[in-house]
């Protein structure tokens, strides 16, 4: 996988965690936490334009999130529908190219249709926002390895070329909010040499200022990619 040896991050990924705890602390329903989570997401996408990032990848719904109460899953799906409808024009106006990673064809047919339309309408964008939907990294690697095997070429390069992220820049920095320190089946292959940052801020409280601080932190790190 290509290495970014610059101090400036090209590709940042975020595990947006802590919506539930944000709501609980305020005695609000979990749905309110997710709603505020979408608002944080919108502000971060808006702000990352000025930060010169080529790609921002966001973990919005994992393949394991189906295990949650039906009501919460429905809330998340409805937020997704609303978000695509309300924010697609802004994505287009701001030259954002939407990308979806994960087994998103497995979502409800109306969402799949909305996403296909959004992908098409943003295809000329210059800055990529990749959203992980029905995403699991082990499943992604398994799919990629299966395709590599079918092509008779099981090598690192060919597996990487079949990952959902194949056309994205190498991952530089992975951020997880809310104080949890784990990857939760997100971008396992892509994180091989990514820098990690775990912050205590709950996702609904995360702002562009936090992202700027994260990028400053990244710029101060020495990356050796296994060399010396
Ligand atoms: C983790 O918080 C967050 C999620 C499972 C979903 C993240 C989704 C959003 C920010 C909004 C939906 C996205 C779109 C594209 C509309 P948690 O519920 O696990 O929080 P907790 O650990 O505090 O309970």
Coordinates of N, CA and C and ligand atoms in Angstrom, one line a residue:
X1 N 0.8 -1.2 0.0 CA 0.0 0.0 0.0 C 0.9 1.2 0.0
X2 N 0.5 2.2 -0.8 CA 1.3 3.5 -0.9 C 1.4 4.1 0.5
X3 N 2.5 4.8 0.8 CA 2.7 5.5 2.1 C 2.6 7.0 1.9
X4 N 2.0 7.6 2.8 CA 2.0 9.1 2.9 C 3.1 9.5 3.9
X5 N 4.2 10.1 3.3 CA 5.3 10.4 4.2 C 5.3 11.9 4.6
X6 N 4.2 12.6 4.2 CA 4.1 14.0 4.6 C 3.5 14.2 6.0
X7 N 3.6 15.4 6.5 CA 3.1 15.7 7.8 C 1.6 16.0 7.7
X8 N 1.1 16.3 6.5 CA -0.3 16.6 6.3 C -1.1 15.4 6.0
X9 N -2.1 15.1 6.8 CA -2.9 13.9 6.6 C -3.8 14.1 5.3
X10 N -3.8 13.0 4.5 CA -4.7 13.0 3.3 C -6.0 12.4 3.6
X11 N -5.9 11.3 4.5 CA -7.1 10.5 4.7 C -7.3 10.3 6.2
X12 N -8.4 10.8 6.7 CA -8.7 10.6 8.1 C -10.0 9.8 8.2
X13 N -10.1 8.9 9.2 CA -11.3 8.1 9.4 C -11.8 8.3 10.9
X14 N -13.1 8.3 11.1 CA -13.6 8.6 12.4 C -14.6 7.5 12.8
X15 N -14.4 6.9 14.0 CA -15.4 6.1 14.6 C -16.2 7.0 15.5
X16 N -17.4 7.3 15.1 CA -18.2 8.4 15.7 C -19.0 7.7 16.9
X17 N -18.3 7.7 18.1 CA -18.9 6.9 19.2 C -19.4 7.9 20.3
X18 N -20.4 7.5 21.0 CA -20.8 8.2 22.2 C -22.2 8.9 22.1
X19 N -22.9 8.7 21.0 CA -24.2 9.3 20.9 C -25.1 8.9 22.0
X20 N -25.1 7.6 22.4 CA -26.0 7.1 23.4 C -25.7 7.7 24.8
X21 N -24.4 7.8 25.1 CA -24.0 8.3 26.4 C -24.3 9.8 26.5
X22 N -24.1 10.5 25.3 CA -24.4 12.0 25.3 C -25.9 12.2 25.6
X23 N -26.8 11.3 25.1 CA -28.2 11.5 25.4 C -28.5 11.1 26.8
X24 N -27.9 10.0 27.3 CA -28.2 9.5 28.6 C -27.8 10.5 29.7
X25 N -26.7 11.2 29.5 CA -26.3 12.2 30.4 C -27.3 13.4 30.5
X26 N -28.0 13.5 29.5 CA -29.0 14.6 29.5 C -30.4 14.1 29.7
X27 N -30.5 12.8 30.1 CA -31.8 12.1 30.3 C -32.7 12.2 29.0
X28 N -32.1 12.1 27.9 CA -32.8 12.2 26.6 C -32.8 10.8 26.0
X29 N -33.8 10.6 25.1 CA -33.8 9.3 24.4 C -32.5 9.1 23.5
X30 N -32.1 7.9 23.3 CA -30.9 7.7 22.4 C -31.0 8.3 21.1
X31 N -32.3 8.3 20.6 CA -32.5 8.9 19.2 C -32.0 10.4 19.2
X32 N -32.1 11.1 20.3 CA -31.7 12.5 20.3 C -30.2 12.5 20.2
X33 N -29.5 11.5 20.8 CA -28.0 11.5 20.7 C -27.6 11.3 19.2
X34 N -28.3 10.4 18.5 CA -28.0 10.2 17.1 C -28.3 11.4 16.3
X35 N -29.4 12.1 16.6 CA -29.8 13.3 15.9 C -28.7 14.3 16.0
X36 N -28.2 14.5 17.3 CA -27.1 15.5 17.5 C -25.8 15.0 16.8
X37 N -25.7 13.6 16.7 CA -24.6 13.0 16.0 C -24.5 13.4 14.6
X38 N -25.7 13.4 14.0 CA -25.8 13.8 12.5 C -25.4 15.3 12.4
X39 N -25.8 16.1 13.4 CA -25.4 17.5 13.3 C -23.9 17.7 13.4
X40 N -23.3 16.9 14.3 CA -21.8 17.0 14.4 C -21.2 16.5 13.1
X41 N -21.7 15.5 12.5 CA -21.2 15.0 11.3 C -21.2 16.0 10.2
X42 N -22.4 16.7 10.1 CA -22.6 17.8 9.1 C -21.5 18.9 9.3
X43 N -21.3 19.3 10.5 CA -20.3 20.4 10.8 C -18.9 19.9 10.4
X44 N -18.6 18.7 10.7 CA -17.2 18.2 10.5 C -17.0 18.1 8.9
X45 N -18.0 17.6 8.2 CA -17.9 17.5 6.8 C -17.7 19.0 6.2
X46 N -18.5 19.9 6.7 CA -18.4 21.3 6.2 C -17.0 21.8 6.5
X47 N -16.5 21.6 7.7 CA -15.3 22.1 8.1 C -14.1 21.5 7.5
X48 N -14.1 20.2 7.1 CA -12.9 19.6 6.6 C -12.6 20.0 5.2
X49 N -13.4 20.8 4.6 CA -13.1 21.4 3.3 C -11.9 22.3 3.4
X50 N -11.9 23.1 4.5 CA -10.8 24.1 4.7 C -9.6 23.5 5.2
X51 N -9.7 22.2 5.7 CA -8.5 21.6 6.3 C -7.6 20.9 5.2
X52 N -8.1 20.9 4.0 CA -7.3 20.3 2.9 C -7.2 18.8 2.9
X53 N -8.2 18.2 3.6 CA -8.2 16.7 3.6 C -8.7 16.2 2.2
X54 N -8.1 15.1 1.7 CA -8.6 14.5 0.5 C -9.8 13.6 0.7
X55 N -9.7 13.0 1.9 CA -10.8 12.0 2.2 C -11.1 11.9 3.7
X56 N -12.3 11.9 4.0 CA -12.8 11.7 5.3 C -13.7 10.4 5.3
X57 N -13.4 9.4 6.1 CA -14.2 8.2 6.1 C -14.9 8.1 7.5
X58 N -16.2 7.9 7.5 CA -17.0 7.9 8.7 C -17.7 6.6 8.9
X59 N -17.6 6.1 10.2 CA -18.3 4.8 10.5 C -19.7 5.1 11.0
X60 N -20.7 5.0 10.1 CA -22.0 5.4 10.5 C -22.9 4.2 10.9
X61 N -22.7 3.0 10.3 CA -23.5 1.9 10.7 C -22.8 0.6 10.4
X62 N -22.5 -0.2 11.5 CA -21.7 -1.4 11.3 C -22.6 -2.6 11.0
X63 N -22.0 -3.6 10.5 CA -22.7 -4.8 10.2 C -23.2 -5.4 11.5
X64 N -22.6 -5.1 12.6 CA -23.1 -5.6 13.9 C -24.2 -4.7 14.6
X65 N -24.3 -3.5 14.0 CA -25.4 -2.6 14.6 C -26.8 -3.1 14.5
X66 N -27.0 -4.1 13.6 CA -28.3 -4.7 13.4 C -28.8 -5.3 14.7
X67 N -27.8 -5.6 15.6 CA -28.2 -6.3 16.9 C -28.9 -5.3 17.9
X68 N -28.9 -4.0 17.6 CA -29.6 -3.1 18.5 C -31.1 -3.2 18.4
X69 N -31.8 -2.6 19.3 CA -33.3 -2.6 19.3 C -33.8 -2.2 18.0
X70 N -34.9 -2.8 17.6 CA -35.4 -2.4 16.2 C -35.7 -0.9 16.1
X71 N -36.2 -0.4 17.3 CA -36.5 1.1 17.2 C -35.3 1.9 17.0
X72 N -34.2 1.5 17.6 CA -33.0 2.3 17.4 C -32.4 2.2 15.9
X73 N -32.5 1.0 15.4 CA -32.1 0.7 14.0 C -33.0 1.6 13.1
X74 N -34.3 1.6 13.3 CA -35.2 2.4 12.5 C -34.9 3.9 12.6
X75 N -34.6 4.3 13.8 CA -34.2 5.7 14.0 C -33.0 6.1 13.1
X76 N -32.0 5.2 13.2 CA -30.7 5.5 12.4 C -31.0 5.5 10.9
X77 N -31.8 4.5 10.5 CA -32.1 4.5 9.0 C -32.9 5.7 8.6
X78 N -33.8 6.2 9.5 CA -34.6 7.4 9.1 C -33.7 8.6 9.1
X79 N -32.8 8.7 10.0 CA -31.8 9.8 10.0 C -31.0 9.8 8.7
X80 N -30.7 8.6 8.3 CA -29.9 8.5 7.1 C -30.7 9.0 5.9
X81 N -32.0 8.6 5.8 CA -32.9 9.1 4.7 C -32.9 10.6 4.8
X82 N -33.2 11.1 5.9 CA -33.3 12.6 6.1 C -32.0 13.3 5.7
X83 N -30.9 12.7 6.1 CA -29.6 13.3 5.9 C -29.3 13.4 4.4
X84 N -29.5 12.3 3.7 CA -29.2 12.3 2.3 C -30.1 13.4 1.6
X85 N -31.4 13.4 1.9 CA -32.3 14.4 1.3 C -31.8 15.8 1.6
X86 N -31.6 16.1 2.9 CA -31.3 17.5 3.2 C -29.9 17.9 2.8
X87 N -28.9 17.0 2.8 CA -27.5 17.5 2.6 C -26.9 17.2 1.2
X88 N -27.7 16.5 0.4 CA -27.1 16.2 -0.9 C -26.8 17.5 -1.7
X89 N -27.7 18.5 -1.7 CA -27.4 19.7 -2.5 C -26.1 20.4 -2.0
X90 N -25.9 20.3 -0.7 CA -24.7 21.0 -0.2 C -23.5 20.2 -0.6
X91 N -23.6 18.9 -0.6 CA -22.4 18.1 -1.0 C -22.1 18.4 -2.5
X92 N -23.1 18.5 -3.3 CA -22.9 18.8 -4.7 C -22.2 20.2 -4.8
X93 N -22.8 21.2 -4.1 CA -22.4 22.6 -4.2 C -20.9 22.7 -3.7
X94 N -20.5 21.9 -2.8 CA -19.2 22.0 -2.2 C -18.2 21.0 -2.8
X95 N -18.6 20.4 -3.9 CA -17.6 19.6 -4.6 C -17.2 18.3 -3.8
X96 N -18.2 17.9 -3.0 CA -17.9 16.7 -2.2 C -18.3 15.5 -3.0
X97 N -17.5 14.5 -3.0 CA -17.8 13.2 -3.7 C -18.2 12.2 -2.7
X98 N -19.4 11.7 -2.7 CA -19.8 10.7 -1.7 C -19.3 9.3 -2.2
X99 N -18.9 8.6 -1.2 CA -18.5 7.2 -1.4 C -19.1 6.4 -0.3
X100 N -19.6 5.2 -0.6 CA -20.2 4.3 0.5 C -19.3 3.1 0.5
X101 N -18.9 2.7 1.7 CA -18.2 1.4 1.8 C -19.0 0.5 2.7
X102 N -18.8 -0.8 2.5 CA -19.6 -1.8 3.3 C -20.6 -2.4 2.4
X103 N -21.5 -3.3 3.0 CA -22.4 -4.1 2.2 C -23.7 -3.3 2.1
X104 N -23.6 -2.1 1.5 CA -24.7 -1.1 1.5 C -25.9 -1.5 0.7
X105 N -25.6 -2.5 -0.3 CA -26.8 -2.9 -1.1 C -27.7 -3.8 -0.3
X106 N -27.3 -4.1 0.9 CA -28.2 -4.9 1.8 C -29.1 -4.0 2.7
X107 N -29.1 -2.7 2.5 CA -30.0 -1.8 3.2 C -31.3 -1.8 2.5
X108 N -32.3 -1.1 3.1 CA -33.6 -1.0 2.6 C -33.6 -0.5 1.1
X109 N -34.4 -1.1 0.2 CA -34.3 -0.7 -1.2 C -34.4 0.8 -1.4
X110 N -35.3 1.5 -0.7 CA -35.4 3.0 -0.9 C -34.1 3.7 -0.6
X111 N -33.4 3.2 0.5 CA -32.1 3.9 0.8 C -31.1 3.6 -0.2
X112 N -31.1 2.3 -0.7 CA -30.1 1.9 -1.8 C -30.3 2.9 -3.0
X113 N -31.6 3.1 -3.3 CA -31.9 3.9 -4.5 C -31.4 5.4 -4.2
X114 N -31.7 5.9 -3.0 CA -31.3 7.2 -2.7 C -29.7 7.4 -2.8
X115 N -29.1 6.3 -2.3 CA -27.6 6.3 -2.3 C -27.1 6.3 -3.7
X116 N -27.7 5.4 -4.5 CA -27.2 5.3 -5.9 C -27.3 6.7 -6.6
X117 N -28.4 7.4 -6.3 CA -28.6 8.7 -6.9 C -27.6 9.7 -6.4
X118 N -27.4 9.6 -5.1 CA -26.4 10.6 -4.5 C -25.0 10.3 -5.0
X119 N -24.6 9.0 -5.2 CA -23.3 8.7 -5.7 C -23.1 9.3 -7.1
X120 N -24.2 9.1 -7.9 CA -24.1 9.6 -9.3 C -24.0 11.1 -9.3
X121 N -24.8 11.8 -8.5 CA -24.9 13.2 -8.5 C -23.6 13.9 -7.9
X122 N -22.8 13.1 -7.1 CA -21.6 13.7 -6.5 C -20.4 13.2 -7.2
X123 N -20.5 12.4 -8.3 CA -19.4 11.7 -8.8 C -18.2 12.6 -9.3
X124 N -18.5 13.9 -9.5 CA -17.5 14.8 -10.0 C -16.8 15.5 -8.9
X125 N -17.2 15.3 -7.7 CA -16.6 16.0 -6.6 C -15.1 15.7 -6.4
X126 N -14.4 16.7 -5.7 CA -13.0 16.6 -5.6 C -12.5 16.1 -4.2
X127 N -13.4 16.3 -3.2 CA -13.0 15.8 -1.9 C -14.0 14.7 -1.5
X128 N -13.4 13.6 -1.1 CA -14.2 12.4 -0.8 C -14.7 12.3 0.6
X129 N -16.0 12.1 0.8 CA -16.5 11.7 2.1 C -17.0 10.3 1.9
X130 N -16.4 9.4 2.6 CA -16.8 8.0 2.5 C -17.6 7.6 3.7
X131 N -18.7 7.0 3.6 CA -19.5 6.7 4.7 C -19.6 5.2 4.8
X132 N -19.3 4.6 5.9 CA -19.4 3.1 6.1 C -20.8 2.8 6.5
X133 N -21.5 2.0 5.7 CA -22.8 1.6 6.0 C -23.0 0.1 5.9
X134 N -23.5 -0.5 6.9 CA -23.6 -2.0 6.9 C -22.2 -2.5 6.7
X135 N -21.2 -1.9 7.4 CA -19.8 -2.1 7.2 C -19.2 -3.0 8.3
X136 N -18.4 -4.0 7.9 CA -17.6 -4.8 8.8 C -16.3 -5.0 8.1
X137 N -15.2 -4.8 8.8 CA -13.9 -4.9 8.1 C -13.6 -6.4 7.8
X138 N -13.9 -7.3 8.7 CA -13.6 -8.7 8.4 C -14.4 -9.2 7.2
X139 N -15.6 -8.7 7.1 CA -16.4 -9.1 6.0 C -15.9 -8.5 4.7
X140 N -15.4 -7.2 4.8 CA -14.8 -6.6 3.6 C -13.5 -7.3 3.1
X141 N -12.7 -7.7 4.1 CA -11.5 -8.4 3.8 C -11.8 -9.8 3.2
X142 N -12.8 -10.5 3.7 CA -13.2 -11.8 3.2 C -13.7 -11.6 1.8
X143 N -14.5 -10.6 1.5 CA -15.0 -10.4 0.1 C -13.8 -10.1 -0.8
X144 N -12.9 -9.3 -0.4 CA -11.8 -8.9 -1.2 C -10.9 -10.2 -1.5
X145 N -10.7 -11.0 -0.4 CA -9.8 -12.2 -0.6 C -10.5 -13.2 -1.5
X146 N -11.8 -13.3 -1.4 CA -12.6 -14.2 -2.3 C -12.4 -13.8 -3.8
X147 N -12.5 -12.5 -4.0 CA -12.3 -12.0 -5.4 C -10.9 -12.2 -5.9
X148 N -9.9 -11.9 -5.0 CA -8.5 -12.1 -5.3 C -8.3 -13.6 -5.7
X149 N -8.9 -14.5 -4.9 CA -8.7 -15.9 -5.2 C -9.3 -16.3 -6.5
X150 N -10.5 -15.7 -6.7 CA -11.2 -16.0 -8.0 C -10.4 -15.6 -9.2
X151 N -9.6 -14.5 -9.0 CA -8.8 -14.0 -10.1 C -7.4 -14.8 -10.1
X152 N -7.2 -15.7 -9.2 CA -6.0 -16.5 -9.1 C -4.8 -15.7 -8.7
X153 N -5.0 -14.7 -7.9 CA -3.9 -13.8 -7.5 C -4.1 -13.4 -6.0
X154 N -3.7 -14.3 -5.1 CA -3.9 -13.9 -3.7 C -2.6 -13.3 -3.2
X155 N -2.5 -12.0 -3.4 CA -1.3 -11.3 -2.9 C -1.9 -10.1 -2.1
X156 N -1.0 -9.5 -1.3 CA -1.4 -8.3 -0.6 C -2.0 -7.2 -1.5
X157 N -1.3 -7.0 -2.6 CA -1.7 -6.0 -3.6 C -3.0 -6.3 -4.1
X158 N -3.3 -7.5 -4.4 CA -4.6 -7.8 -5.1 C -5.7 -7.8 -4.1
X159 N -5.4 -8.2 -2.9 CA -6.5 -8.1 -1.8 C -6.8 -6.6 -1.6
X160 N -5.8 -5.8 -1.5 CA -6.0 -4.4 -1.3 C -6.8 -3.8 -2.4
X161 N -6.5 -4.3 -3.6 CA -7.2 -3.7 -4.8 C -8.6 -4.1 -4.9
X162 N -9.0 -5.1 -4.1 CA -10.4 -5.5 -4.1 C -11.2 -5.0 -2.8
X163 N -10.5 -4.2 -2.0 CA -11.2 -3.7 -0.8 C -12.1 -2.6 -1.3
X164 N -13.1 -2.3 -0.4 CA -14.0 -1.2 -0.8 C -13.3 0.1 -0.9
X165 N -12.2 0.2 -0.2 CA -11.4 1.5 -0.1 C -10.3 1.6 -1.2
X166 N -10.3 0.7 -2.2 CA -9.2 0.6 -3.1 C -8.9 1.9 -3.8
X167 N -9.9 2.7 -4.0 CA -9.6 4.0 -4.8 C -9.4 5.2 -3.8
X168 N -9.2 4.9 -2.5 CA -9.0 6.0 -1.6 C -7.5 6.1 -1.3
X169 N -7.1 7.3 -0.8 CA -5.7 7.4 -0.4 C -5.4 6.6 0.8
X170 N -4.2 6.2 1.1 CA -3.9 5.4 2.3 C -4.4 6.1 3.5
X171 N -4.9 5.3 4.5 CA -5.4 5.9 5.7 C -4.2 6.4 6.6
X172 N -4.3 7.7 6.9 CA -3.3 8.3 7.7 C -3.6 8.3 9.2
X173 N -4.8 8.6 9.5 CA -5.2 8.9 10.9 C -6.6 8.3 11.2
X174 N -6.7 7.5 12.3 CA -8.0 7.0 12.7 C -8.3 7.6 14.1
X175 N -9.5 8.2 14.1 CA -9.9 8.8 15.4 C -11.1 8.1 15.9
X176 N -11.1 7.8 17.3 CA -12.3 7.3 17.9 C -12.7 8.2 19.0
X177 N -13.9 8.6 19.0 CA -14.4 9.5 20.1 C -15.0 8.6 21.2
X178 N -15.2 9.3 22.4 CA -16.0 8.8 23.5 C -15.1 7.9 24.5
X179 N -13.8 7.9 24.3 CA -12.9 7.3 25.3 C -12.8 5.7 25.1
X180 N -13.6 5.1 24.2 CA -13.4 3.7 24.0 C -12.1 3.5 23.2
X181 N -11.3 2.4 23.6 CA -10.1 2.2 22.8 C -10.1 0.8 22.1
X182 N -10.8 0.8 21.0 CA -10.9 -0.4 20.2 C -11.3 0.0 18.8
X183 N -11.1 -1.0 17.8 CA -11.4 -0.7 16.4 C -12.8 -1.1 16.0
X184 N -13.4 -2.0 16.8 CA -14.8 -2.4 16.4 C -15.0 -2.8 15.0
X185 N -14.1 -3.6 14.4 CA -14.3 -4.1 13.1 C -14.3 -3.0 12.0
X186 N -13.5 -2.0 12.2 CA -13.5 -0.8 11.3 C -12.1 -0.7 10.6
X187 N -12.0 -0.8 9.3 CA -10.7 -0.5 8.6 C -9.5 -1.3 9.2
X188 N -9.7 -2.5 9.4 CA -8.6 -3.3 10.1 C -7.4 -3.4 9.1
X189 N -7.6 -3.7 7.9 CA -6.5 -3.8 6.9 C -5.9 -2.4 6.7
X190 N -6.7 -1.4 6.5 CA -6.3 -0.1 6.2 C -5.5 0.6 7.3
X191 N -5.7 0.1 8.6 CA -5.1 0.7 9.7 C -3.7 0.2 10.0
X192 N -3.2 -0.7 9.2 CA -1.9 -1.4 9.4 C -0.8 -0.4 9.9
X193 N -0.8 0.7 9.2 CA 0.2 1.8 9.5 C -0.4 3.1 9.8
X194 N -1.7 3.1 10.1 CA -2.4 4.4 10.4 C -2.0 4.8 11.8
X195 N -2.0 6.1 12.0 CA -1.8 6.6 13.4 C -3.2 6.6 14.0
X196 N -3.2 6.4 15.3 CA -4.5 6.3 16.0 C -4.6 7.4 17.1
X197 N -5.9 7.9 17.2 CA -6.1 8.9 18.2 C -7.4 8.6 18.9
X198 N -7.4 8.4 20.2 CA -8.6 8.1 20.9 C -8.9 9.3 21.8
X199 N -10.0 9.9 21.6 CA -10.3 11.1 22.4 C -11.6 10.9 23.3
X200 N -11.6 11.6 24.4 CA -12.7 11.4 25.3 C -14.0 12.0 24.9
X201 N -14.0 13.0 24.0 CA -15.1 13.8 23.6 C -16.2 12.8 23.0
X202 N -17.4 13.0 23.5 CA -18.5 12.2 22.9 C -18.8 12.8 21.5
X203 N -19.2 11.9 20.6 CA -19.3 12.3 19.2 C -20.2 13.6 19.0
X204 N -21.4 13.7 19.6 CA -22.2 14.9 19.4 C -21.5 16.2 19.8
X205 N -20.5 16.1 20.7 CA -19.7 17.3 21.1 C -18.5 17.6 20.2
X206 N -18.2 16.7 19.3 CA -17.0 16.8 18.5 C -17.2 17.9 17.4
X207 N -16.2 18.8 17.3 CA -16.3 19.9 16.4 C -15.1 19.9 15.4
X208 N -15.2 20.9 14.5 CA -14.1 21.0 13.6 C -12.8 21.4 14.3
X209 N -13.0 22.1 15.4 CA -11.8 22.5 16.3 C -11.1 21.2 16.8
X210 N -11.9 20.2 17.2 CA -11.3 18.9 17.6 C -10.6 18.3 16.5
X211 N -11.2 18.3 15.3 CA -10.5 17.7 14.1 C -9.2 18.4 13.8
X212 N -9.2 19.8 13.9 CA -8.0 20.5 13.7 C -6.9 20.1 14.7
X213 N -7.3 19.9 16.0 CA -6.3 19.5 17.0 C -5.8 18.1 16.7
X214 N -6.7 17.3 16.2 CA -6.2 15.9 15.8 C -5.2 16.0 14.7
X215 N -5.4 16.9 13.7 CA -4.5 17.0 12.6 C -3.2 17.5 13.0
X216 N -3.2 18.5 14.0 CA -1.9 19.0 14.6 C -1.2 17.9 15.3
X217 N -1.9 17.1 16.0 CA -1.3 16.0 16.7 C -0.7 15.0 15.7
X218 N -1.4 14.7 14.6 CA -0.8 13.9 13.6 C 0.5 14.4 13.0
X219 N 0.5 15.7 12.8 CA 1.6 16.4 12.1 C 2.9 16.3 13.0
X220 N 2.7 16.1 14.3 CA 3.8 16.0 15.2 C 4.3 14.6 15.4
X221 N 3.7 13.6 14.8 CA 4.1 12.2 15.0 C 5.2 11.8 13.9
X222 N 6.1 10.9 14.4 CA 7.1 10.4 13.5 C 6.6 9.1 12.9
X223 N 6.4 9.0 11.6 CA 6.0 7.7 11.1 C 7.1 7.0 10.4
X224 N 7.3 5.7 10.7 CA 8.4 5.0 10.1 C 8.0 3.9 9.2
X225 N 6.7 3.5 9.2 CA 6.2 2.4 8.4 C 7.1 1.2 8.5
X226 N 7.5 0.9 9.7 CA 8.3 -0.3 9.9 C 9.8 -0.1 9.7
X227 N 10.2 1.0 9.0 CA 11.6 1.2 8.8 C 12.2 2.0 10.0
X228 N 13.4 2.5 9.8 CA 14.0 3.3 10.9 C 14.4 4.7 10.5
Ligands
LIG1 C1 -22.2 5.3 18.2 O1 -22.8 5.8 19.3 C2 -22.8 5.8 17.0 C3 -23.5 5.0 16.1 C4 -23.7 3.6 16.3 C5 -24.0 5.6 14.9 C6 -23.2 6.7 14.3 C7 -24.2 7.4 13.6 C8 -24.3 8.8 13.4 C9 -23.4 9.8 14.0 C10 -25.5 9.4 12.7 C11 -26.1 8.5 11.6 C12 -25.3 8.7 10.4 C13 -25.9 9.1 9.2 C14 -25.0 9.1 8.0 C15 -27.2 9.7 9.1 P1 -23.5 4.8 20.4 O2 -24.9 4.7 20.1 O3 -22.8 3.5 20.3 O4 -23.1 5.5 21.7 P2 -22.9 4.9 23.1 O5 -21.7 4.0 23.0 O6 -22.7 6.0 24.0 O7 -24.2 4.1 23.5

